[in-house]
PDB file of C-alpha atoms in Angstrom:
ATOM      1  CA  MET H   1     -19.284 -25.631 -53.898  1.00 42.00           C
ATOM      2  CA  SER H   2     -16.244 -23.397 -54.455  1.00 46.00           C
ATOM      3  CA  ALA H   3     -13.486 -22.965 -51.901  1.00 45.00           C
ATOM      4  CA  ARG H   4     -14.419 -19.300 -51.674  1.00 51.00           C
ATOM      5  CA  LYS H   5     -17.867 -20.172 -50.293  1.00 61.00           C
ATOM      6  CA  ASP H   6     -16.423 -22.738 -47.883  1.00 73.00           C
ATOM      7  CA  ASP H   7     -13.561 -20.624 -46.566  1.00 85.00           C
ATOM      8  CA  PRO H   8     -14.433 -17.372 -44.720  1.00 81.00           C
ATOM      9  CA  ALA H   9     -10.837 -16.161 -45.021  1.00 80.00           C
ATOM     10  CA  ALA H  10     -10.850 -16.701 -48.782  1.00 84.00           C
ATOM     11  CA  ARG H  11     -14.193 -14.918 -49.016  1.00 80.00           C
ATOM     12  CA  LEU H  12     -12.795 -11.955 -47.080  1.00 75.00           C
ATOM     13  CA  ARG H  13      -9.732 -11.801 -49.323  1.00 77.00           C
ATOM     14  CA  ALA H  14     -11.990 -11.765 -52.365  1.00 80.00           C
ATOM     15  CA  GLU H  15     -14.112  -8.953 -50.910  1.00 76.00           C
ATOM     16  CA  VAL H  16     -11.062  -6.898 -50.028  1.00 71.00           C
ATOM     17  CA  LYS H  17      -9.670  -7.338 -53.534  1.00 76.00           C
ATOM     18  CA  ALA H  18     -12.974  -6.537 -55.246  1.00 78.00           C
ATOM     19  CA  MET H  19     -13.627  -3.406 -53.157  1.00 79.00           C
ATOM     20  CA  ARG H  20      -9.971  -2.313 -52.858  1.00 78.00           C
ATOM     21  CA  LEU H  21     -10.105  -2.276 -49.075  1.00 78.00           C
ATOM     22  CA  ASP H  22      -6.476  -3.195 -48.450  1.00 80.00           C
ATOM     23  CA  TRP H  23      -5.550   0.243 -47.117  1.00 80.00           C
ATOM     24  CA  LEU H  24      -8.564   0.333 -44.789  1.00 82.00           C
ATOM     25  CA  VAL H  25      -7.858  -3.128 -43.378  1.00 80.00           C
ATOM     26  CA  ALA H  26      -4.238  -2.140 -42.805  1.00 80.00           C
ATOM     27  CA  GLU H  27      -5.265   1.094 -41.046  1.00 81.00           C
ATOM     28  CA  ARG H  28      -8.047  -0.359 -38.916  1.00 81.00           C
ATOM     29  CA  GLU H  29      -6.933  -3.931 -38.257  1.00 77.00           C
ATOM     30  CA  ALA H  30      -3.214  -4.343 -38.851  1.00 70.00           C
ATOM     31  CA  ARG H  31      -1.494  -1.104 -37.813  1.00 80.00           C
ATOM     32  CA  PRO H  32       1.783  -2.002 -36.065  1.00 84.00           C
ATOM     33  CA  LEU H  33       2.803  -0.169 -32.897  1.00 88.00           C
ATOM     34  CA  ALA H  34       5.008   2.754 -33.850  1.00 88.00           C
ATOM     35  CA  PRO H  35       8.352   2.579 -32.000  1.00 91.00           C
ATOM     36  CA  LEU H  36       8.900   5.128 -29.244  1.00 95.00           C
ATOM     37  CA  PRO H  37      12.173   7.091 -29.219  1.00 93.00           C
ATOM     38  CA  ILE H  38      12.349   7.108 -25.405  1.00 96.00           C
ATOM     39  CA  ALA H  39      11.404   4.610 -22.707  1.00 97.00           C
ATOM     40  CA  GLU H  40       7.696   4.158 -21.992  1.00 97.00           C
ATOM     41  CA  LYS H  41       7.588   5.083 -18.297  1.00 97.00           C
ATOM     42  CA  PRO H  42       9.501   8.379 -18.586  1.00 97.00           C
ATOM     43  CA  LEU H  43       7.323   9.311 -21.557  1.00 98.00           C
ATOM     44  CA  LEU H  44       4.107   8.733 -19.598  1.00 98.00           C
ATOM     45  CA  ASP H  45       5.438  10.420 -16.474  1.00 98.00           C
ATOM     46  CA  ARG H  46       6.294  13.540 -18.475  1.00 98.00           C
ATOM     47  CA  TYR H  47       2.839  13.555 -20.095  1.00 98.00           C
ATOM     48  CA  ALA H  48       1.262  13.283 -16.639  1.00 98.00           C
ATOM     49  CA  ARG H  49       2.965  16.553 -15.667  1.00 98.00           C
ATOM     50  CA  LEU H  50       1.106  18.388 -18.443  1.00 98.00           C
ATOM     51  CA  TYR H  51      -2.556  19.329 -18.728  1.00 97.00           C
ATOM     52  CA  THR H  52      -5.044  18.421 -21.457  1.00 98.00           C
ATOM     53  CA  GLY H  53      -5.502  21.995 -22.680  1.00 97.00           C
ATOM     54  CA  ALA H  54      -1.825  22.260 -23.611  1.00 97.00           C
ATOM     55  CA  VAL H  55      -1.908  18.879 -25.344  1.00 98.00           C
ATOM     56  CA  SER H  56      -4.992  19.907 -27.328  1.00 98.00           C
ATOM     57  CA  ASP H  57      -3.293  23.144 -28.403  1.00 97.00           C
ATOM     58  CA  VAL H  58      -0.228  21.297 -29.680  1.00 98.00           C
ATOM     59  CA  LEU H  59      -2.360  18.761 -31.552  1.00 98.00           C
ATOM     60  CA  ARG H  60      -4.005  21.736 -33.255  1.00 98.00           C
ATOM     61  CA  GLU H  61      -0.528  22.741 -34.486  1.00 97.00           C
ATOM     62  CA  HIS H  62      -0.444  19.327 -36.186  1.00 98.00           C
ATOM     63  CA  ALA H  63      -3.858  20.065 -37.786  1.00 98.00           C
ATOM     64  CA  LEU H  64      -5.432  17.457 -35.470  1.00 98.00           C
ATOM     65  CA  MET H  65      -8.567  19.254 -34.322  1.00 98.00           C
ATOM     66  CA  ASP H  66     -10.664  16.319 -33.090  1.00 97.00           C
ATOM     67  CA  GLN H  67      -8.552  14.423 -30.548  1.00 98.00           C
ATOM     68  CA  ALA H  68     -10.567  15.126 -27.392  1.00 98.00           C
ATOM     69  CA  LEU H  69     -13.203  12.591 -26.390  1.00 98.00           C
ATOM     70  CA  PRO H  70     -16.766  14.012 -26.377  1.00 98.00           C
ATOM     71  CA  MET H  71     -17.713  16.256 -23.476  1.00 97.00           C
ATOM     72  CA  ARG H  72     -20.270  13.691 -22.320  1.00 98.00           C
ATOM     73  CA  ILE H  73     -17.339  11.690 -20.907  1.00 98.00           C
ATOM     74  CA  GLN H  74     -16.527  13.408 -17.605  1.00 98.00           C
ATOM     75  CA  PRO H  75     -14.215  12.612 -14.669  1.00 98.00           C
ATOM     76  CA  LEU H  76     -15.850  10.772 -11.811  1.00 96.00           C
ATOM     77  CA  ARG H  77     -13.710  12.840  -9.452  1.00 94.00           C
ATOM     78  CA  PRO H  78     -14.150  16.595 -10.166  1.00 91.00           C
ATOM     79  CA  GLU H  79     -10.619  17.450  -8.980  1.00 94.00           C
ATOM     80  CA  GLN H  80      -8.992  14.733 -11.096  1.00 97.00           C
ATOM     81  CA  PRO H  81      -5.219  15.330 -11.471  1.00 97.00           C
ATOM     82  CA  CYS H  82      -3.588  14.709 -14.825  1.00 98.00           C
ATOM     83  CA  THR H  83      -2.740  11.125 -15.704  1.00 98.00           C
ATOM     84  CA  ALA H  84      -1.446   9.467 -18.855  1.00 98.00           C
ATOM     85  CA  GLY H  85      -1.222   5.964 -20.286  1.00 98.00           C
ATOM     86  CA  PHE H  86      -1.168   3.874 -23.439  1.00 98.00           C
ATOM     87  CA  ALA H  87      -4.602   3.229 -24.925  1.00 98.00           C
ATOM     88  CA  PHE H  88      -6.026  -0.229 -24.236  1.00 98.00           C
ATOM     89  CA  THR H  89      -9.327  -0.425 -26.085  1.00 98.00           C
ATOM     90  CA  ALA H  90     -12.518  -2.352 -25.360  1.00 98.00           C
ATOM     91  CA  LYS H  91     -15.843  -2.588 -27.152  1.00 98.00           C
ATOM     92  CA  SER H  92     -19.194  -3.806 -25.819  1.00 97.00           C
ATOM     93  CA  ALA H  93     -22.865  -3.404 -26.740  1.00 96.00           C
ATOM     94  CA  PRO H  94     -26.331  -4.131 -25.338  1.00 96.00           C
ATOM     95  CA  ASN H  95     -26.916  -7.891 -25.415  1.00 95.00           C
ATOM     96  CA  THR H  96     -29.086 -10.185 -23.316  1.00 94.00           C
ATOM     97  CA  GLN H  97     -26.759 -13.170 -23.825  1.00 93.00           C
ATOM     98  CA  VAL H  98     -24.839 -14.248 -20.726  1.00 93.00           C
ATOM     99  CA  THR H  99     -22.639 -17.155 -21.822  1.00 93.00           C
ATOM    100  CA  GLY H 100     -19.126 -16.081 -22.768  1.00 90.00           C
ATOM    101  CA  GLU H 101     -19.107 -12.650 -21.169  1.00 91.00           C
ATOM    102  CA  MET H 102     -17.026 -13.571 -18.127  1.00 92.00           C
ATOM    103  CA  THR H 103     -14.569 -15.622 -20.191  1.00 94.00           C
ATOM    104  CA  LEU H 104     -13.836 -12.764 -22.571  1.00 95.00           C
ATOM    105  CA  ARG H 105     -13.746 -10.212 -19.759  1.00 94.00           C
ATOM    106  CA  GLY H 106     -11.202 -12.357 -17.921  1.00 95.00           C
ATOM    107  CA  ALA H 107      -9.039 -12.603 -21.042  1.00 96.00           C
ATOM    108  CA  MET H 108      -9.228  -8.822 -21.428  1.00 97.00           C
ATOM    109  CA  LEU H 109      -8.099  -8.255 -17.857  1.00 96.00           C
ATOM    110  CA  GLU H 110      -5.204 -10.655 -18.347  1.00 96.00           C
ATOM    111  CA  ALA H 111      -4.135  -8.649 -21.399  1.00 97.00           C
ATOM    112  CA  MET H 112      -4.089  -5.349 -19.493  1.00 97.00           C
ATOM    113  CA  GLY H 113      -0.742  -4.302 -18.107  1.00 95.00           C
ATOM    114  CA  ASP H 114       1.436  -1.636 -16.598  1.00 97.00           C
ATOM    115  CA  GLY H 115       0.978   1.784 -18.177  1.00 98.00           C
ATOM    116  CA  HIS H 116      -2.313   1.067 -19.944  1.00 98.00           C
ATOM    117  CA  PHE H 117      -5.232   3.487 -19.989  1.00 98.00           C
ATOM    118  CA  VAL H 118      -8.513   1.787 -20.901  1.00 98.00           C
ATOM    119  CA  ILE H 119     -10.738   3.414 -23.521  1.00 98.00           C
ATOM    120  CA  TRP H 120     -14.115   1.647 -23.621  1.00 98.00           C
ATOM    121  CA  ASP H 121     -16.925   2.062 -26.141  1.00 98.00           C
ATOM    122  CA  ALA H 122     -20.083   0.689 -24.500  1.00 98.00           C
ATOM    123  CA  GLY H 123     -22.102   0.806 -27.710  1.00 97.00           C
ATOM    124  CA  GLY H 124     -24.745   3.206 -26.473  1.00 96.00           C
ATOM    125  CA  ALA H 125     -25.803   1.063 -23.495  1.00 96.00           C
ATOM    126  CA  GLU H 126     -27.864   3.147 -21.060  1.00 95.00           C
ATOM    127  CA  ASP H 127     -29.326   0.593 -18.648  1.00 95.00           C
ATOM    128  CA  SER H 128     -26.062  -1.090 -17.609  1.00 96.00           C
ATOM    129  CA  THR H 129     -22.487  -0.272 -16.696  1.00 97.00           C
ATOM    130  CA  ALA H 130     -19.168  -1.455 -18.093  1.00 96.00           C
ATOM    131  CA  TRP H 131     -17.027  -0.795 -15.035  1.00 97.00           C
ATOM    132  CA  GLY H 132     -17.267  -1.148 -11.257  1.00 97.00           C
ATOM    133  CA  GLY H 133     -15.397  -1.705  -8.041  1.00 97.00           C
ATOM    134  CA  VAL H 134     -13.958  -5.149  -8.799  1.00 96.00           C
ATOM    135  CA  MET H 135     -12.786  -4.092 -12.264  1.00 97.00           C
ATOM    136  CA  THR H 136     -11.139  -1.067 -10.679  1.00 98.00           C
ATOM    137  CA  ALA H 137      -9.264  -3.198  -8.144  1.00 97.00           C
ATOM    138  CA  ALA H 138      -8.178  -5.714 -10.790  1.00 97.00           C
ATOM    139  CA  ALA H 139      -7.018  -3.055 -13.239  1.00 98.00           C
ATOM    140  CA  LYS H 140      -5.181  -1.040 -10.603  1.00 97.00           C
ATOM    141  CA  ALA H 141      -3.379  -4.177  -9.401  1.00 97.00           C
ATOM    142  CA  ARG H 142      -2.117  -4.710 -12.948  1.00 97.00           C
ATOM    143  CA  GLY H 143      -0.697  -1.200 -13.210  1.00 98.00           C
ATOM    144  CA  VAL H 144      -3.462   0.319 -15.336  1.00 98.00           C
ATOM    145  CA  ARG H 145      -3.424   4.114 -15.035  1.00 98.00           C
ATOM    146  CA  GLY H 146      -7.093   4.921 -15.659  1.00 98.00           C
ATOM    147  CA  VAL H 147     -10.213   4.287 -17.718  1.00 98.00           C
ATOM    148  CA  ALA H 148     -12.491   6.413 -19.898  1.00 98.00           C
ATOM    149  CA  ILE H 149     -15.833   4.816 -20.756  1.00 98.00           C
ATOM    150  CA  ASP H 150     -18.389   6.051 -23.245  1.00 98.00           C
ATOM    151  CA  GLY H 151     -20.959   4.432 -21.009  1.00 98.00           C
ATOM    152  CA  GLY H 152     -21.704   3.760 -17.373  1.00 98.00           C
ATOM    153  CA  VAL H 153     -19.900   3.094 -14.098  1.00 98.00           C
ATOM    154  CA  ARG H 154     -21.221   1.700 -10.827  1.00 98.00           C
ATOM    155  CA  ASP H 155     -19.850   1.005  -7.317  1.00 97.00           C
ATOM    156  CA  THR H 156     -18.893   4.658  -7.233  1.00 97.00           C
ATOM    157  CA  ARG H 157     -17.884   4.684  -3.569  1.00 96.00           C
ATOM    158  CA  GLN H 158     -15.498   1.753  -4.104  1.00 97.00           C
ATOM    159  CA  VAL H 159     -14.017   3.382  -7.195  1.00 96.00           C
ATOM    160  CA  MET H 160     -13.537   6.717  -5.419  1.00 95.00           C
ATOM    161  CA  ASP H 161     -11.941   5.040  -2.400  1.00 96.00           C
ATOM    162  CA  ALA H 162      -9.496   3.266  -4.716  1.00 96.00           C
ATOM    163  CA  ASP H 163      -8.239   6.663  -5.967  1.00 95.00           C
ATOM    164  CA  PHE H 164      -8.300   5.352  -9.529  1.00 97.00           C
ATOM    165  CA  PRO H 165      -8.913   7.791 -12.422  1.00 98.00           C
ATOM    166  CA  VAL H 166     -12.290   7.035 -14.011  1.00 98.00           C
ATOM    167  CA  PHE H 167     -14.058   9.027 -16.727  1.00 98.00           C
ATOM    168  CA  CYS H 168     -17.568   8.041 -17.779  1.00 98.00           C
ATOM    169  CA  ARG H 169     -20.858   9.166 -19.275  1.00 98.00           C
ATOM    170  CA  PHE H 170     -23.139   8.236 -16.351  1.00 98.00           C
ATOM    171  CA  ARG H 171     -23.534   6.243 -13.133  1.00 97.00           C
ATOM    172  CA  HIS H 172     -26.058   3.448 -12.746  1.00 97.00           C
ATOM    173  CA  PRO H 173     -26.520   0.487 -10.363  1.00 97.00           C
ATOM    174  CA  ASN H 174     -27.023  -2.186 -13.062  1.00 97.00           C
ATOM    175  CA  ALA H 175     -24.117  -4.468 -13.973  1.00 96.00           C
ATOM    176  CA  ALA H 176     -23.507  -5.520 -17.572  1.00 95.00           C
ATOM    177  CA  LEU H 177     -24.092  -9.259 -17.205  1.00 94.00           C
ATOM    178  CA  GLY H 178     -27.337 -10.133 -18.975  1.00 95.00           C
ATOM    179  CA  ARG H 179     -27.698  -6.597 -20.310  1.00 96.00           C
ATOM    180  CA  ALA H 180     -24.550  -5.976 -22.358  1.00 97.00           C
ATOM    181  CA  MET H 181     -21.650  -8.029 -23.641  1.00 96.00           C
ATOM    182  CA  LEU H 182     -17.993  -7.408 -24.337  1.00 96.00           C
ATOM    183  CA  SER H 183     -17.201  -8.186 -27.980  1.00 96.00           C
ATOM    184  CA  HIS H 184     -13.657  -6.973 -28.697  1.00 95.00           C
ATOM    185  CA  PHE H 185     -10.567  -5.603 -27.038  1.00 97.00           C
ATOM    186  CA  GLN H 186      -7.364  -4.069 -28.384  1.00 97.00           C
ATOM    187  CA  VAL H 187      -9.030  -3.004 -31.637  1.00 95.00           C
ATOM    188  CA  PRO H 188      -9.314   0.521 -33.124  1.00 96.00           C
ATOM    189  CA  LEU H 189     -12.319   2.473 -31.836  1.00 96.00           C
ATOM    190  CA  ARG H 190     -14.124   5.594 -32.898  1.00 97.00           C
ATOM    191  CA  ILE H 191     -15.626   7.576 -30.035  1.00 97.00           C
ATOM    192  CA  GLY H 192     -17.286  10.730 -31.268  1.00 97.00           C
ATOM    193  CA  PRO H 193     -14.857  12.158 -33.826  1.00 96.00           C
ATOM    194  CA  VAL H 194     -11.813  10.486 -32.269  1.00 98.00           C
ATOM    195  CA  MET H 195     -10.089   7.421 -33.698  1.00 96.00           C
ATOM    196  CA  VAL H 196      -8.303   5.571 -30.917  1.00 97.00           C
ATOM    197  CA  HIS H 197      -5.705   2.921 -31.752  1.00 97.00           C
ATOM    198  CA  PRO H 198      -4.184   0.595 -29.166  1.00 97.00           C
ATOM    199  CA  GLY H 199      -0.928   2.110 -27.989  1.00 97.00           C
ATOM    200  CA  ASP H 200      -1.876   5.752 -28.587  1.00 98.00           C
ATOM    201  CA  ILE H 201      -1.114   8.089 -25.698  1.00 98.00           C
ATOM    202  CA  VAL H 202      -4.107   9.070 -23.555  1.00 98.00           C
ATOM    203  CA  VAL H 203      -3.888  12.193 -21.393  1.00 98.00           C
ATOM    204  CA  ALA H 204      -6.737  12.902 -18.980  1.00 98.00           C
ATOM    205  CA  ASP H 205      -7.525  15.418 -16.272  1.00 98.00           C
ATOM    206  CA  MET H 206     -10.463  17.375 -14.850  1.00 98.00           C
ATOM    207  CA  ASP H 207     -11.108  18.969 -18.280  1.00 98.00           C
ATOM    208  CA  GLY H 208     -11.491  15.668 -20.141  1.00 98.00           C
ATOM    209  CA  VAL H 209      -9.561  13.123 -22.194  1.00 98.00           C
ATOM    210  CA  VAL H 210      -7.233  13.738 -25.156  1.00 98.00           C
ATOM    211  CA  VAL H 211      -5.706  11.097 -27.443  1.00 98.00           C
ATOM    212  CA  VAL H 212      -2.262  11.639 -28.988  1.00 98.00           C
ATOM    213  CA  PRO H 213      -1.385   9.456 -31.995  1.00 97.00           C
ATOM    214  CA  ARG H 214       1.541   7.269 -30.985  1.00 97.00           C
ATOM    215  CA  ALA H 215       3.623   8.198 -34.030  1.00 96.00           C
ATOM    216  CA  ILE H 216       3.929  11.831 -32.864  1.00 97.00           C
ATOM    217  CA  ALA H 217       4.109  11.175 -29.118  1.00 98.00           C
ATOM    218  CA  LEU H 218       7.545  12.701 -28.550  1.00 98.00           C
ATOM    219  CA  PRO H 219       7.276  15.887 -30.652  1.00 98.00           C
ATOM    220  CA  VAL H 220       3.886  16.639 -29.085  1.00 98.00           C
ATOM    221  CA  LEU H 221       5.330  16.081 -25.609  1.00 98.00           C
ATOM    222  CA  GLU H 222       8.354  18.297 -26.219  1.00 98.00           C
ATOM    223  CA  ARG H 223       6.254  21.100 -27.679  1.00 97.00           C
ATOM    224  CA  CYS H 224       3.856  20.909 -24.702  1.00 97.00           C
ATOM    225  CA  GLU H 225       6.790  21.247 -22.311  1.00 97.00           C
ATOM    226  CA  GLU H 226       7.970  24.276 -24.286  1.00 95.00           C
ATOM    227  CA  ILE H 227       4.512  25.842 -23.991  1.00 93.00           C
ATOM    228  CA  LEU H 228       4.392  25.240 -20.243  1.00 89.00           C
ATOM    229  CA  GLY H 229       7.721  27.054 -19.898  1.00 85.00           C
ATOM    230  CA  LEU H 230       6.375  30.007 -21.872  1.00 81.00           C
ATOM    231  CA  GLU H 231       3.188  30.086 -19.808  1.00 81.00           C
ATOM    232  CA  ARG H 232       5.207  30.293 -16.594  1.00 82.00           C
ATOM    233  CA  GLU H 233       6.897  33.375 -18.043  1.00 81.00           C
ATOM    234  CA  ILE H 234       3.550  34.883 -19.086  1.00 82.00           C
ATOM    235  CA  PHE H 235       2.158  34.488 -15.560  1.00 85.00           C
ATOM    236  CA  THR H 236       5.302  36.158 -14.193  1.00 81.00           C
ATOM    237  CA  TRP H 237       4.939  39.079 -16.618  1.00 85.00           C
ATOM    238  CA  ILE H 238       1.279  39.502 -15.623  1.00 87.00           C
ATOM    239  CA  GLU H 239       2.143  39.423 -11.902  1.00 84.00           C
ATOM    240  CA  GLN H 240       4.859  42.063 -12.327  1.00 84.00           C
ATOM    241  CA  GLY H 241       2.371  44.375 -14.044  1.00 86.00           C
ATOM    242  CA  ASP H 242       3.450  44.221 -17.695  1.00 78.00           C
ATOM    243  CA  SER H 243       0.877  45.546 -20.148  1.00 83.00           C
ATOM    244  CA  VAL H 244      -0.888  43.437 -22.733  1.00 84.00           C
ATOM    245  CA  ALA H 245       1.199  45.089 -25.454  1.00 87.00           C
ATOM    246  CA  GLU H 246       4.449  44.393 -23.579  1.00 79.00           C
ATOM    247  CA  ILE H 247       3.544  40.764 -22.999  1.00 78.00           C
ATOM    248  CA  SER H 248       2.543  40.298 -26.628  1.00 82.00           C
ATOM    249  CA  ALA H 249       5.802  41.876 -27.801  1.00 86.00           C
ATOM    250  CA  LYS H 250       7.740  39.322 -25.757  1.00 80.00           C
ATOM    251  CA  GLY H 251       5.888  36.440 -27.401  1.00 78.00           C
ATOM    252  CA  GLY H 252       3.165  36.039 -24.829  1.00 75.00           C
ATOM    253  CA  TYR H 253      -0.491  35.318 -25.534  1.00 79.00           C
ATOM    254  CA  PHE H 254      -3.835  35.268 -23.726  1.00 78.00           C
TER     255      PHE H 254
END
C-alpha cells in the first residue's frame, strides 16, 4: 500500500495539489491575524461608542455589502447598548453522541479571553441550545464581551441578570448535551452571507451584529467616527430650522 493511502496528511496534500486548492486552504484554514495599528482595548472601546448602522454604512464604502449577520439573530435584551469584541468562533451541529462534548467545550472556554466576542454557528439545531446561564458566567469571568448564536439560548433569566450581551435565534429549555455537539472552535465560519474569521471585529447593538474584517479595522473605525461627527452637525442644523436644501448644501444627508 502506498504512503499516500496510509498517511492522511499526504493524501490531503495530494488532493490540494490535484484540485489547486492552496489559495482556499490558506484563506479558510491558515489566515494569520492581521496586525492592529493601535492597542486592542482602545480599539474596541472606540468601536463600542459607535452604532451598527454607521459601521454598516462605512463597510458599504468598502464595497462590503454583506457584513451584517442575518436578521434572525436578535438581541436577547431589546435595549441592548453597543458592544464590540474580537470574533471567537464556534461550530456545533445536531448529534446524539454525548462522549467528548464536555471535554471540547471546556477546552473552548479555556481558549476564550479578554476582549473576545463569541460567534457560534449551531448548525441548524432547533431542539437544543448552545448557550445558557453557566456559559454566560464562565465567559463573562474571562472577559468575553458578548455572544451571537445562530441557534438557541436557555436560562434566559440568569443571562439577563448577568447583564451580558447575548444575540440568538430562539429560546428553548433543552440543553445541547445528547442533542447537539461542539465540533470546532476558532475556525472560519459562514453565517448567512457573512464570512467570520477569528480576530475580526464584531460590533453589536439593538439593531443586530456587524462583522468588520480585521485588516481594515482602523480605517473603518476612523471613518465611522467622522460620520458620527457629521451626524451631530446634521441634527443641530435640523433643530435650528435649516431647510433640506441648506442642509444638503452643507454636506448633510437624510
